[in-house]
């Protein structure tokens, strides 16, 4: 299969602004060789000194946040203010691991029953391949790169074909911060070259954020070559609303979270499951939110907008109600007006498939038990939330969610210190927080006899 070109295609106009050639095989080999050479020296640098460089990376994300935001807006349509927020989040992530990394990676004494002493050490393992998506072109890199650079691993980064300027901007930050040559290297690799990189004995692990299909391919390649992998894939996260003292606030949070990044976030509340007692009011209020939207950003590509429209039209054709929005703009731009759907049933694509765009799907349930059954009736298991004025009731239901991230009275707990990841077909492994430094690491047992 031929890989798509690396190009800057403005989704607001459909125009191609710049195209970048695929890496040559010689450039891929050069990247791997440089990363391996850098690893031998970078791992020997004391963690406190690595932290100084990682702190500088954080500072540069803050310093260049406006420039980075402008790049993301042109490449994938991200609202400018959200691009600034994303760069600021990157700063927080690099700062977190620079500050907390030495403690998180410290030797862990374990109890022994045969004399002597034993500790678990957390050591780097080598060169890692990161395969990153377009929807958060800086944040996705940060949460992979920050803990691994602190550990002493080195990184070869293959970004999405639609965000090459974002990829180059991050690589420049790494260089300007003082990382050794080769410790972080960007490659505009083709699909075939990605397979070659994963198979290369110098590469010790691969992290992918992307689709189920891409995850299955990468996991198979990693398994074939006996490489550790971390996969963060799709999601169809439930937001269960049992009741509310302030329904306006709940609806506002639900709408804002669903439409953040133009609805293109893996862990957004793609299924809003609402108790009958508040369902009608909830729908009325969220439809009003959708109808009040006058300006909105494009999706990442025309293809994405058309795919979302096909899912919505399939639902409507089979009996679902489209209350607002759902209008596909004229080609070649990628605009799709924020929408609200109800009446989605299992024979519709929208019931099983992830809707990666600004479409709020609201379901009505008559009991907490029905809410839980619907929340777990999915092949995905990324995140989920339960909202209620009775915290104990919300906690009891949230405890039973089959997800990697369960939230009570919050759409999502987020922060550099909060682990991120899922179960089932949402992938495996964790990023961010204490668990973010526990993936690509040699948990070496070190025993000293009496």
mmCIF file with all atom_site columns, C-alpha atoms in Angstrom, residues 78 82 89 133-136 139-140 143 209-210 232-240 253-272 354-357 359 378 380-386 401 403-407 410-416 418-423 425-427 430-432:
data_model
loop_
_atom_site.group_PDB
_atom_site.id
_atom_site.type_symbol
_atom_site.label_atom_id
_atom_site.label_alt_id
_atom_site.label_comp_id
_atom_site.label_asym_id
_atom_site.label_entity_id
_atom_site.label_seq_id
_atom_site.pdbx_PDB_ins_code
_atom_site.Cartn_x
_atom_site.Cartn_y
_atom_site.Cartn_z
_atom_site.occupancy
_atom_site.B_iso_or_equiv
_atom_site.pdbx_formal_charge
_atom_site.auth_seq_id
_atom_site.auth_comp_id
_atom_site.auth_asym_id
_atom_site.auth_atom_id
_atom_site.pdbx_PDB_model_num
ATOM 1  C CA . UNK A 1 78  ? -7.640  23.308 15.692 1.00 0.00 ? 78  UNK A CA 1
ATOM 2  C CA . UNK A 1 82  ? -7.093  25.411 21.990 1.00 0.00 ? 82  UNK A CA 1
ATOM 3  C CA . UNK A 1 89  ? -0.277  21.380 28.562 1.00 0.00 ? 89  UNK A CA 1
ATOM 4  C CA . UNK A 1 133 ? -1.777  11.111 15.406 1.00 0.00 ? 133 UNK A CA 1
ATOM 5  C CA . UNK A 1 134 ? -2.884  14.468 14.062 1.00 0.00 ? 134 UNK A CA 1
ATOM 6  C CA . UNK A 1 135 ? -5.635  15.398 16.539 1.00 0.00 ? 135 UNK A CA 1
ATOM 7  C CA . UNK A 1 136 ? -3.299  16.655 19.289 1.00 0.00 ? 136 UNK A CA 1
ATOM 8  C CA . UNK A 1 139 ? 0.372   16.837 23.361 1.00 0.00 ? 139 UNK A CA 1
ATOM 9  C CA . UNK A 1 140 ? 0.501   13.276 22.024 1.00 0.00 ? 140 UNK A CA 1
ATOM 10 C CA . UNK A 1 143 ? 3.123   12.442 26.939 1.00 0.00 ? 143 UNK A CA 1
ATOM 11 C CA . UNK A 1 209 ? -1.824  6.551  19.343 1.00 0.00 ? 209 UNK A CA 1
ATOM 12 C CA . UNK A 1 210 ? -4.316  6.118  16.547 1.00 0.00 ? 210 UNK A CA 1
ATOM 13 C CA . UNK A 1 232 ? -3.880  4.246  22.762 1.00 0.00 ? 232 UNK A CA 1
ATOM 14 C CA . UNK A 1 233 ? -6.699  3.664  20.309 1.00 0.00 ? 233 UNK A CA 1
ATOM 15 C CA . UNK A 1 234 ? -10.283 4.782  19.855 1.00 0.00 ? 234 UNK A CA 1
ATOM 16 C CA . UNK A 1 235 ? -13.021 5.390  22.368 1.00 0.00 ? 235 UNK A CA 1
ATOM 17 C CA . UNK A 1 236 ? -16.777 5.759  22.666 1.00 0.00 ? 236 UNK A CA 1
ATOM 18 C CA . UNK A 1 237 ? -16.836 6.991  26.226 1.00 0.00 ? 237 UNK A CA 1
ATOM 19 C CA . UNK A 1 238 ? -20.095 7.060  28.170 1.00 0.00 ? 238 UNK A CA 1
ATOM 20 C CA . UNK A 1 239 ? -21.158 10.056 30.226 1.00 0.00 ? 239 UNK A CA 1
ATOM 21 C CA . UNK A 1 240 ? -23.937 8.867  32.536 1.00 0.00 ? 240 UNK A CA 1
ATOM 22 C CA . UNK A 1 253 ? -19.805 20.738 30.652 1.00 0.00 ? 253 UNK A CA 1
ATOM 23 C CA . UNK A 1 254 ? -21.125 17.912 28.483 1.00 0.00 ? 254 UNK A CA 1
ATOM 24 C CA . UNK A 1 255 ? -21.338 20.101 25.369 1.00 0.00 ? 255 UNK A CA 1
ATOM 25 C CA . UNK A 1 256 ? -17.963 21.762 25.901 1.00 0.00 ? 256 UNK A CA 1
ATOM 26 C CA . UNK A 1 257 ? -16.223 18.419 26.400 1.00 0.00 ? 257 UNK A CA 1
ATOM 27 C CA . UNK A 1 258 ? -17.958 16.828 23.404 1.00 0.00 ? 258 UNK A CA 1
ATOM 28 C CA . UNK A 1 259 ? -17.068 19.671 21.059 1.00 0.00 ? 259 UNK A CA 1
ATOM 29 C CA . UNK A 1 260 ? -13.524 20.316 22.325 1.00 0.00 ? 260 UNK A CA 1
ATOM 30 C CA . UNK A 1 261 ? -11.009 19.968 19.473 1.00 0.00 ? 261 UNK A CA 1
ATOM 31 C CA . UNK A 1 262 ? -14.066 19.970 17.185 1.00 0.00 ? 262 UNK A CA 1
ATOM 32 C CA . UNK A 1 263 ? -15.132 16.676 18.727 1.00 0.00 ? 263 UNK A CA 1
ATOM 33 C CA . UNK A 1 264 ? -11.908 14.946 17.723 1.00 0.00 ? 264 UNK A CA 1
ATOM 34 C CA . UNK A 1 265 ? -10.681 13.632 21.080 1.00 0.00 ? 265 UNK A CA 1
ATOM 35 C CA . UNK A 1 266 ? -10.346 9.928  21.873 1.00 0.00 ? 266 UNK A CA 1
ATOM 36 C CA . UNK A 1 267 ? -11.810 10.282 25.366 1.00 0.00 ? 267 UNK A CA 1
ATOM 37 C CA . UNK A 1 268 ? -14.628 12.729 24.744 1.00 0.00 ? 268 UNK A CA 1
ATOM 38 C CA . UNK A 1 269 ? -18.153 11.881 25.945 1.00 0.00 ? 269 UNK A CA 1
ATOM 39 C CA . UNK A 1 270 ? -19.395 10.334 22.721 1.00 0.00 ? 270 UNK A CA 1
ATOM 40 C CA . UNK A 1 271 ? -22.401 8.651  24.387 1.00 0.00 ? 271 UNK A CA 1
ATOM 41 C CA . UNK A 1 272 ? -24.478 10.705 26.820 1.00 0.00 ? 272 UNK A CA 1
ATOM 42 C CA . UNK A 1 354 ? -16.768 5.962  17.196 1.00 0.00 ? 354 UNK A CA 1
ATOM 43 C CA . UNK A 1 355 ? -18.106 9.333  15.998 1.00 0.00 ? 355 UNK A CA 1
ATOM 44 C CA . UNK A 1 356 ? -14.942 11.406 15.658 1.00 0.00 ? 356 UNK A CA 1
ATOM 45 C CA . UNK A 1 357 ? -16.439 14.849 15.366 1.00 0.00 ? 357 UNK A CA 1
ATOM 46 C CA . UNK A 1 359 ? -21.923 15.060 17.344 1.00 0.00 ? 359 UNK A CA 1
ATOM 47 C CA . UNK A 1 378 ? -19.232 -1.256 23.624 1.00 0.00 ? 378 UNK A CA 1
ATOM 48 C CA . UNK A 1 380 ? -14.165 0.277  23.596 1.00 0.00 ? 380 UNK A CA 1
ATOM 49 C CA . UNK A 1 381 ? -12.981 0.931  27.133 1.00 0.00 ? 381 UNK A CA 1
ATOM 50 C CA . UNK A 1 382 ? -11.081 4.197  27.300 1.00 0.00 ? 382 UNK A CA 1
ATOM 51 C CA . UNK A 1 383 ? -12.872 6.452  29.791 1.00 0.00 ? 383 UNK A CA 1
ATOM 52 C CA . UNK A 1 384 ? -16.257 7.200  31.251 1.00 0.00 ? 384 UNK A CA 1
ATOM 53 C CA . UNK A 1 385 ? -18.012 9.418  33.753 1.00 0.00 ? 385 UNK A CA 1
ATOM 54 C CA . UNK A 1 386 ? -21.004 9.357  36.069 1.00 0.00 ? 386 UNK A CA 1
ATOM 55 C CA . UNK A 1 401 ? -17.494 0.923  34.320 1.00 0.00 ? 401 UNK A CA 1
ATOM 56 C CA . UNK A 1 403 ? -12.823 1.505  31.316 1.00 0.00 ? 403 UNK A CA 1
ATOM 57 C CA . UNK A 1 404 ? -9.256  2.583  31.949 1.00 0.00 ? 404 UNK A CA 1
ATOM 58 C CA . UNK A 1 405 ? -10.338 5.950  33.383 1.00 0.00 ? 405 UNK A CA 1
ATOM 59 C CA . UNK A 1 406 ? -13.487 6.283  35.514 1.00 0.00 ? 406 UNK A CA 1
ATOM 60 C CA . UNK A 1 407 ? -14.636 9.731  36.658 1.00 0.00 ? 407 UNK A CA 1
ATOM 61 C CA . UNK A 1 410 ? -16.298 15.283 36.231 1.00 0.00 ? 410 UNK A CA 1
ATOM 62 C CA . UNK A 1 411 ? -16.235 14.744 32.489 1.00 0.00 ? 411 UNK A CA 1
ATOM 63 C CA . UNK A 1 412 ? -12.595 13.683 32.823 1.00 0.00 ? 412 UNK A CA 1
ATOM 64 C CA . UNK A 1 413 ? -9.803  13.952 35.336 1.00 0.00 ? 413 UNK A CA 1
ATOM 65 C CA . UNK A 1 414 ? -6.944  15.498 33.381 1.00 0.00 ? 414 UNK A CA 1
ATOM 66 C CA . UNK A 1 415 ? -3.443  16.651 34.178 1.00 0.00 ? 415 UNK A CA 1
ATOM 67 C CA . UNK A 1 416 ? 0.173   15.714 33.708 1.00 0.00 ? 416 UNK A CA 1
ATOM 68 C CA . UNK A 1 418 ? -3.233  11.716 35.850 1.00 0.00 ? 418 UNK A CA 1
ATOM 69 C CA . UNK A 1 419 ? -2.580  8.419  33.984 1.00 0.00 ? 419 UNK A CA 1
ATOM 70 C CA . UNK A 1 420 ? -4.246  8.024  30.577 1.00 0.00 ? 420 UNK A CA 1
ATOM 71 C CA . UNK A 1 421 ? -5.155  4.776  28.820 1.00 0.00 ? 421 UNK A CA 1
ATOM 72 C CA . UNK A 1 422 ? -7.830  2.176  28.231 1.00 0.00 ? 422 UNK A CA 1
ATOM 73 C CA . UNK A 1 423 ? -8.899  -1.450 28.075 1.00 0.00 ? 423 UNK A CA 1
ATOM 74 C CA . UNK A 1 425 ? -10.296 -2.319 21.999 1.00 0.00 ? 425 UNK A CA 1
ATOM 75 C CA . UNK A 1 426 ? -9.135  1.061  23.282 1.00 0.00 ? 426 UNK A CA 1
ATOM 76 C CA . UNK A 1 427 ? -5.671  -0.451 23.664 1.00 0.00 ? 427 UNK A CA 1
ATOM 77 C CA . UNK A 1 430 ? -0.635  3.948  30.199 1.00 0.00 ? 430 UNK A CA 1
ATOM 78 C CA . UNK A 1 431 ? 0.795   7.401  29.629 1.00 0.00 ? 431 UNK A CA 1
ATOM 79 C CA . UNK A 1 432 ? 1.190   10.374 31.997 1.00 0.00 ? 432 UNK A CA 1
#
